[in-house]
PDB file of C-alpha atoms and ligand atoms in Angstrom:
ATOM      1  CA  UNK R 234     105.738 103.321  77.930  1.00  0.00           C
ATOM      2  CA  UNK R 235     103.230 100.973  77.494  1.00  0.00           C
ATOM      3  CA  UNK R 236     100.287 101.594  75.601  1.00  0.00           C
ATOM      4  CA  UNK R 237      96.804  99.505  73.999  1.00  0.00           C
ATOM      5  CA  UNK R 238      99.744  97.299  72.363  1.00  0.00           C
ATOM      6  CA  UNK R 239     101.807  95.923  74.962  1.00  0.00           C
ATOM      7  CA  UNK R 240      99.914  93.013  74.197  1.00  0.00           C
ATOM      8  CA  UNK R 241     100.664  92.171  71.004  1.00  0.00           C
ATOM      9  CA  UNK R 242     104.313  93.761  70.811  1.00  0.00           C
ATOM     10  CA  UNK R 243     105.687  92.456  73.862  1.00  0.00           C
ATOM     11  CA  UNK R 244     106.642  88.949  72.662  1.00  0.00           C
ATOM     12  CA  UNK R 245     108.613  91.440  70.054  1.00  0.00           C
ATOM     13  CA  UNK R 246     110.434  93.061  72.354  1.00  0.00           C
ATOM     14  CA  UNK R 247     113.779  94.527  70.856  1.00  0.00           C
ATOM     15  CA  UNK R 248     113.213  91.795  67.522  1.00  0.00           C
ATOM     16  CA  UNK R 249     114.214  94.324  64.534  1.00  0.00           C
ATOM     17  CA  UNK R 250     113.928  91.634  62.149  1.00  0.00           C
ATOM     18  CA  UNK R 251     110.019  91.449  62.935  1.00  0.00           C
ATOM     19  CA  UNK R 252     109.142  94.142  61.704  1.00  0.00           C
ATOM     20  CA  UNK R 253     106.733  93.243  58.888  1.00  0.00           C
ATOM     21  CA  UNK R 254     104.964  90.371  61.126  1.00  0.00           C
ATOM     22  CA  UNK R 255     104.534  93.109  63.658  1.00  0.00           C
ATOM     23  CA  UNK R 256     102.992  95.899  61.132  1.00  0.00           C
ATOM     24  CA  UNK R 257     100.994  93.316  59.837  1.00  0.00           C
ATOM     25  CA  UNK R 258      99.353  92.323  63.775  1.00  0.00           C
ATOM     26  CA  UNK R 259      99.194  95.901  64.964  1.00  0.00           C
ATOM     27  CA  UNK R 260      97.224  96.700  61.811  1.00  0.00           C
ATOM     28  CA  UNK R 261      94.824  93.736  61.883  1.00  0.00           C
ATOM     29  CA  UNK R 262      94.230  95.122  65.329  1.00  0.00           C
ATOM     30  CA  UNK R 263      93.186  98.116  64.715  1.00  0.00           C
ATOM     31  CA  UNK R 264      92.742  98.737  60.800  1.00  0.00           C
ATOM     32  CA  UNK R 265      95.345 100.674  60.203  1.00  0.00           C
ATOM     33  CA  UNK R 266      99.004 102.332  61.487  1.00  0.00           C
ATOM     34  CA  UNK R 267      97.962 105.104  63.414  1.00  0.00           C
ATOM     35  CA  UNK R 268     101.185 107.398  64.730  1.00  0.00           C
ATOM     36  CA  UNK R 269     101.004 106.321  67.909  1.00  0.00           C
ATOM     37  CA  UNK R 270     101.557 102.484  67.254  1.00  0.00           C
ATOM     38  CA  UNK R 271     104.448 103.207  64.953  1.00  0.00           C
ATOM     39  CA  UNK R 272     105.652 105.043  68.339  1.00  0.00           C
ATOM     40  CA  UNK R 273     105.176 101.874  70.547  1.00  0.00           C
ATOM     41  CA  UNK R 274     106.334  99.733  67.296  1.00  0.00           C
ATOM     42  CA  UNK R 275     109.809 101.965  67.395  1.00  0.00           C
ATOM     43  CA  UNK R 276     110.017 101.606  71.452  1.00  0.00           C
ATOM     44  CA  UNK R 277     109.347  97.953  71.604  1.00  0.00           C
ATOM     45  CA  UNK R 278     111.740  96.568  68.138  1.00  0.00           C
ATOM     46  CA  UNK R 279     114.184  99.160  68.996  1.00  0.00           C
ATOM     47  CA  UNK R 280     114.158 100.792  65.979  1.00  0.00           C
ATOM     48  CA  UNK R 281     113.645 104.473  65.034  1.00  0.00           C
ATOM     49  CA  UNK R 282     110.574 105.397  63.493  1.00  0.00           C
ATOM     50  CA  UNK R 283     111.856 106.991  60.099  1.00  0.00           C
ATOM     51  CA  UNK R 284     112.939 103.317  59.083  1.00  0.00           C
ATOM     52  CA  UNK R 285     109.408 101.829  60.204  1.00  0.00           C
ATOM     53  CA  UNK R 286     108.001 104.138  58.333  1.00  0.00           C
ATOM     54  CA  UNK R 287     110.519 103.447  55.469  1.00  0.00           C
ATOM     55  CA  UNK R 288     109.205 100.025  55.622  1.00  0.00           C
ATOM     56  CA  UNK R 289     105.598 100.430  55.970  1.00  0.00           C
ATOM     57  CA  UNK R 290     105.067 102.567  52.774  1.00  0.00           C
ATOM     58  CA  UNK R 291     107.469 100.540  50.814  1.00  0.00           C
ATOM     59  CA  UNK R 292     104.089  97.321  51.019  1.00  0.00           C
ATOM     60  CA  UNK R 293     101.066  98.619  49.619  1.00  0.00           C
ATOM     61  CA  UNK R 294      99.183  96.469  52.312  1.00  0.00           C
ATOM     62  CA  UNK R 295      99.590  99.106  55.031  1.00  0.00           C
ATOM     63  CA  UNK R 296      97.811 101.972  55.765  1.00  0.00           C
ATOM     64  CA  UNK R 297      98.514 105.254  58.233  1.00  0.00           C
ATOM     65  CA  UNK R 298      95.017 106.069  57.683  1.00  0.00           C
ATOM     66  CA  UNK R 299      91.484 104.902  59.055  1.00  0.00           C
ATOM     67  CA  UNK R 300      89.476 103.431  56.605  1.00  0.00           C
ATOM     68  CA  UNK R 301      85.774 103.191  56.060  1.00  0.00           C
ATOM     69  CA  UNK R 302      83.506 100.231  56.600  1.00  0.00           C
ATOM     70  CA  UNK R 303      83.398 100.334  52.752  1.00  0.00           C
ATOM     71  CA  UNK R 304      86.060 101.648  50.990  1.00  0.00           C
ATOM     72  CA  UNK R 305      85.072 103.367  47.208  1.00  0.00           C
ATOM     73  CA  UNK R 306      87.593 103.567  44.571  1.00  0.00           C
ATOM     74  CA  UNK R 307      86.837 105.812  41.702  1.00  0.00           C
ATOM     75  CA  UNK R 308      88.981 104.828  38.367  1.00  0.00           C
ATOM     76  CA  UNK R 309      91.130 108.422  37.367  1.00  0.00           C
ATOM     77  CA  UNK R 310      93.053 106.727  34.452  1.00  0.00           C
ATOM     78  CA  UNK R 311      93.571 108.038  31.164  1.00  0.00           C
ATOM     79  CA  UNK R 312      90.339 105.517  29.877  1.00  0.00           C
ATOM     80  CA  UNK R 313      87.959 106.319  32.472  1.00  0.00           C
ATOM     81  CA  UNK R 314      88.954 110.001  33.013  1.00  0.00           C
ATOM     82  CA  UNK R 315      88.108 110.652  29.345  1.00  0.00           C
ATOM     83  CA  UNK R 316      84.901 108.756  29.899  1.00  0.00           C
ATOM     84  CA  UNK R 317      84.019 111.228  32.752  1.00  0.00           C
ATOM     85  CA  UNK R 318      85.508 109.713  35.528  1.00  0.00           C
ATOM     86  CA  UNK R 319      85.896 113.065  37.053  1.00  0.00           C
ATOM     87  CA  UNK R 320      82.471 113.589  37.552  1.00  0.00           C
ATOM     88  CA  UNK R 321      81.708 109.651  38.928  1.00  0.00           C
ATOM     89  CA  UNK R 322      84.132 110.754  41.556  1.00  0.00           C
ATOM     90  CA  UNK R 323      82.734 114.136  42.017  1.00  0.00           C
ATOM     91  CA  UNK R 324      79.517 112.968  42.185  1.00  0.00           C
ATOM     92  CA  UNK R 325      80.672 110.107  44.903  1.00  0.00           C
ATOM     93  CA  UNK R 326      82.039 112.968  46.692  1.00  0.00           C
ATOM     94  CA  UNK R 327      78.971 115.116  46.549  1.00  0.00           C
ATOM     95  CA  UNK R 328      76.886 112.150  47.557  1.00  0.00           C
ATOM     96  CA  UNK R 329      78.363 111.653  50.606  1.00  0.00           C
ATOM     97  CA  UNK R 330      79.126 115.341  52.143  1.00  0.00           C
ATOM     98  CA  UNK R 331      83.067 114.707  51.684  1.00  0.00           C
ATOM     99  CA  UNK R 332      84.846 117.791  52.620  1.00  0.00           C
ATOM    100  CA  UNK R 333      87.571 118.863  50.069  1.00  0.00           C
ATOM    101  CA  UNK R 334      90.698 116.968  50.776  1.00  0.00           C
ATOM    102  CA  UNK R 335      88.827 114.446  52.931  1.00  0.00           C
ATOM    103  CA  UNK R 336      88.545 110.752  52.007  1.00  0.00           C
ATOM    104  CA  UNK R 337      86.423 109.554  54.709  1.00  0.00           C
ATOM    105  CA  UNK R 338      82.820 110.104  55.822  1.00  0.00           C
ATOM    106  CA  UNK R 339      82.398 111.540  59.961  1.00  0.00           C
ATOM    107  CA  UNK R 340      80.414 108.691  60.165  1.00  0.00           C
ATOM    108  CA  UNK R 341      83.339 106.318  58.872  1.00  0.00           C
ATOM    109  CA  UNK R 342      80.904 104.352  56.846  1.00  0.00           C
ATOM    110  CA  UNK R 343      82.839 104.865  53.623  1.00  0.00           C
ATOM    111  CA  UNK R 344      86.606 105.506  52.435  1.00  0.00           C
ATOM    112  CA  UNK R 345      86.991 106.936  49.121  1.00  0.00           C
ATOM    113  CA  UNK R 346      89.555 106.495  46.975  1.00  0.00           C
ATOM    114  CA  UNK R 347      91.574 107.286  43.548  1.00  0.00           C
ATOM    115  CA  UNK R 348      93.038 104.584  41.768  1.00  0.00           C
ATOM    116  CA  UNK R 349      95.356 104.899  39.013  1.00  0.00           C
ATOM    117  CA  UNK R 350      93.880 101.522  36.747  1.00  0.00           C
ATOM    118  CA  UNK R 351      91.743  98.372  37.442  1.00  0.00           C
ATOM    119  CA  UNK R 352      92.984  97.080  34.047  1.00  0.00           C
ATOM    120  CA  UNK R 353      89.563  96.950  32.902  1.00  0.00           C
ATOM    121  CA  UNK R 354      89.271  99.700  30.453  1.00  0.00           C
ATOM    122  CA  UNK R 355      86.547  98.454  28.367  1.00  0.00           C
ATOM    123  CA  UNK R 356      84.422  98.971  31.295  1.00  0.00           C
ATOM    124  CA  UNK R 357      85.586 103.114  31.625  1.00  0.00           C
ATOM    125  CA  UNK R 358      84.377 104.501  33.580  1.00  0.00           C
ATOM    126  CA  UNK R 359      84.951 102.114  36.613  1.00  0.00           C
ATOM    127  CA  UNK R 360      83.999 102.506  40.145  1.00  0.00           C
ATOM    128  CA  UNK R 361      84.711  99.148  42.456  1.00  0.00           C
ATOM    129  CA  UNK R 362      82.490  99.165  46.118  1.00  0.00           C
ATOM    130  CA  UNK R 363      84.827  96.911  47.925  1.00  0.00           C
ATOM    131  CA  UNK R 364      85.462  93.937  46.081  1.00  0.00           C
ATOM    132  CA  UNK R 365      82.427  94.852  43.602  1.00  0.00           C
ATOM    133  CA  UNK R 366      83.458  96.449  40.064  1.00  0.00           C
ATOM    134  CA  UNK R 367      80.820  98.775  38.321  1.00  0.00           C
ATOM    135  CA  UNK R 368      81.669  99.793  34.729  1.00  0.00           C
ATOM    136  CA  UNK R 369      79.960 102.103  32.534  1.00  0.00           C
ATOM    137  CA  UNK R 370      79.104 104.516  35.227  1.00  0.00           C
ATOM    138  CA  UNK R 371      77.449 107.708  35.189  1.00  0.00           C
ATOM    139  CA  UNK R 372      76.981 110.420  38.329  1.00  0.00           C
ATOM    140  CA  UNK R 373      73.430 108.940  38.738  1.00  0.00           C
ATOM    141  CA  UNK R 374      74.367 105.144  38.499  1.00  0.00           C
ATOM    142  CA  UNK R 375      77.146 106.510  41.247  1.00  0.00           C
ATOM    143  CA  UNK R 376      74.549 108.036  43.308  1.00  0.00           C
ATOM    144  CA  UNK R 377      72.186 105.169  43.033  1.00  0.00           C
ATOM    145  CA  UNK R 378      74.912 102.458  44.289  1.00  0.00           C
ATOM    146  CA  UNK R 379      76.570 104.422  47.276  1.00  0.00           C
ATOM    147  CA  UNK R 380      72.795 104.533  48.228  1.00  0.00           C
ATOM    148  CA  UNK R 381      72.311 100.539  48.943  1.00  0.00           C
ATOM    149  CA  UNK R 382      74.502 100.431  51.250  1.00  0.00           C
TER     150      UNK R 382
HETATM  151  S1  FES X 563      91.690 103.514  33.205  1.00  0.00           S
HETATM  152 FE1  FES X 563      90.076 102.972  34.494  1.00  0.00          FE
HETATM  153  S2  FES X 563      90.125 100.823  34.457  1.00  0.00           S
HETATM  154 FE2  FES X 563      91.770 101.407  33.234  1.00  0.00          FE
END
């Protein structure tokens, strides 16, 4: 077996203890963990995949799925869900044709995600567009964003 990877996890070859290094490579390479690299991960360190998995979701920096160019994160906390955060991330969903149960766009242009907090809950409802945070929202301030970029 050697797949797009060989690359990058040769040098690795059969070094357990690398694993985090080696997540953290493959996934600059391509974004994310998709299935098949944790495969060729598990073949080159040696180690099964259950445990690389084990490891992988433990760090909050690595992801099994692709992401967007721009990733959306709708605030569903007890602040902003009384303030109608619901409907921000209904209409976010609305606005961009997401399919129930899907959180990214055909297109890939745009990730969407719930978040538990941004510790700013003066600002409820929150929506943050990458690194920018929008408080106060409202459906049509939602609508009116997702459509600059
Ligand atoms: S609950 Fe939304 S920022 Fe805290």
């Amino acid at each position: 077996m050697g797949g797009q990877l060989s690359e990058i996890l040769t040098p690795y070859r059969g070094q357990r203890g690398a694993l985090i290094p080696v997540l953290q490579k493959v996934q600059g390479e391509l974004g994310y963990l998709p299935e098949e690299a944790m495969s060729e991960i598990a073949y080159f360190l040696g180690l099964p995949r259950s445990e690389i998995y084990g490891v992988a979701s433990f760090y909050a920096q690595f992801r099994f799925e692709r992401q967007g160019e721009h990733t959306v994160r709708v605030c569903q906390g007890t602040a902003c869900y009384v303030q109608g955060g619901k409907r921000i991330l209904e209409a976010v969903e609305d606005e961009l044709h997401l399919a129930p149960g899907k959180t990214i766009t055909d297109d890939y242009k745009f990730s969407v995600e719930k978040v538990a907090c941004f510790g700013s809950c003066a600002l409820a409802p929150v929506m943050v567009m990458d690194k920018t945070v929008y408080g106060k929202m409202t459906p049509a301030k939602a609508r009116q964003i997702l459509s600059q970029y």
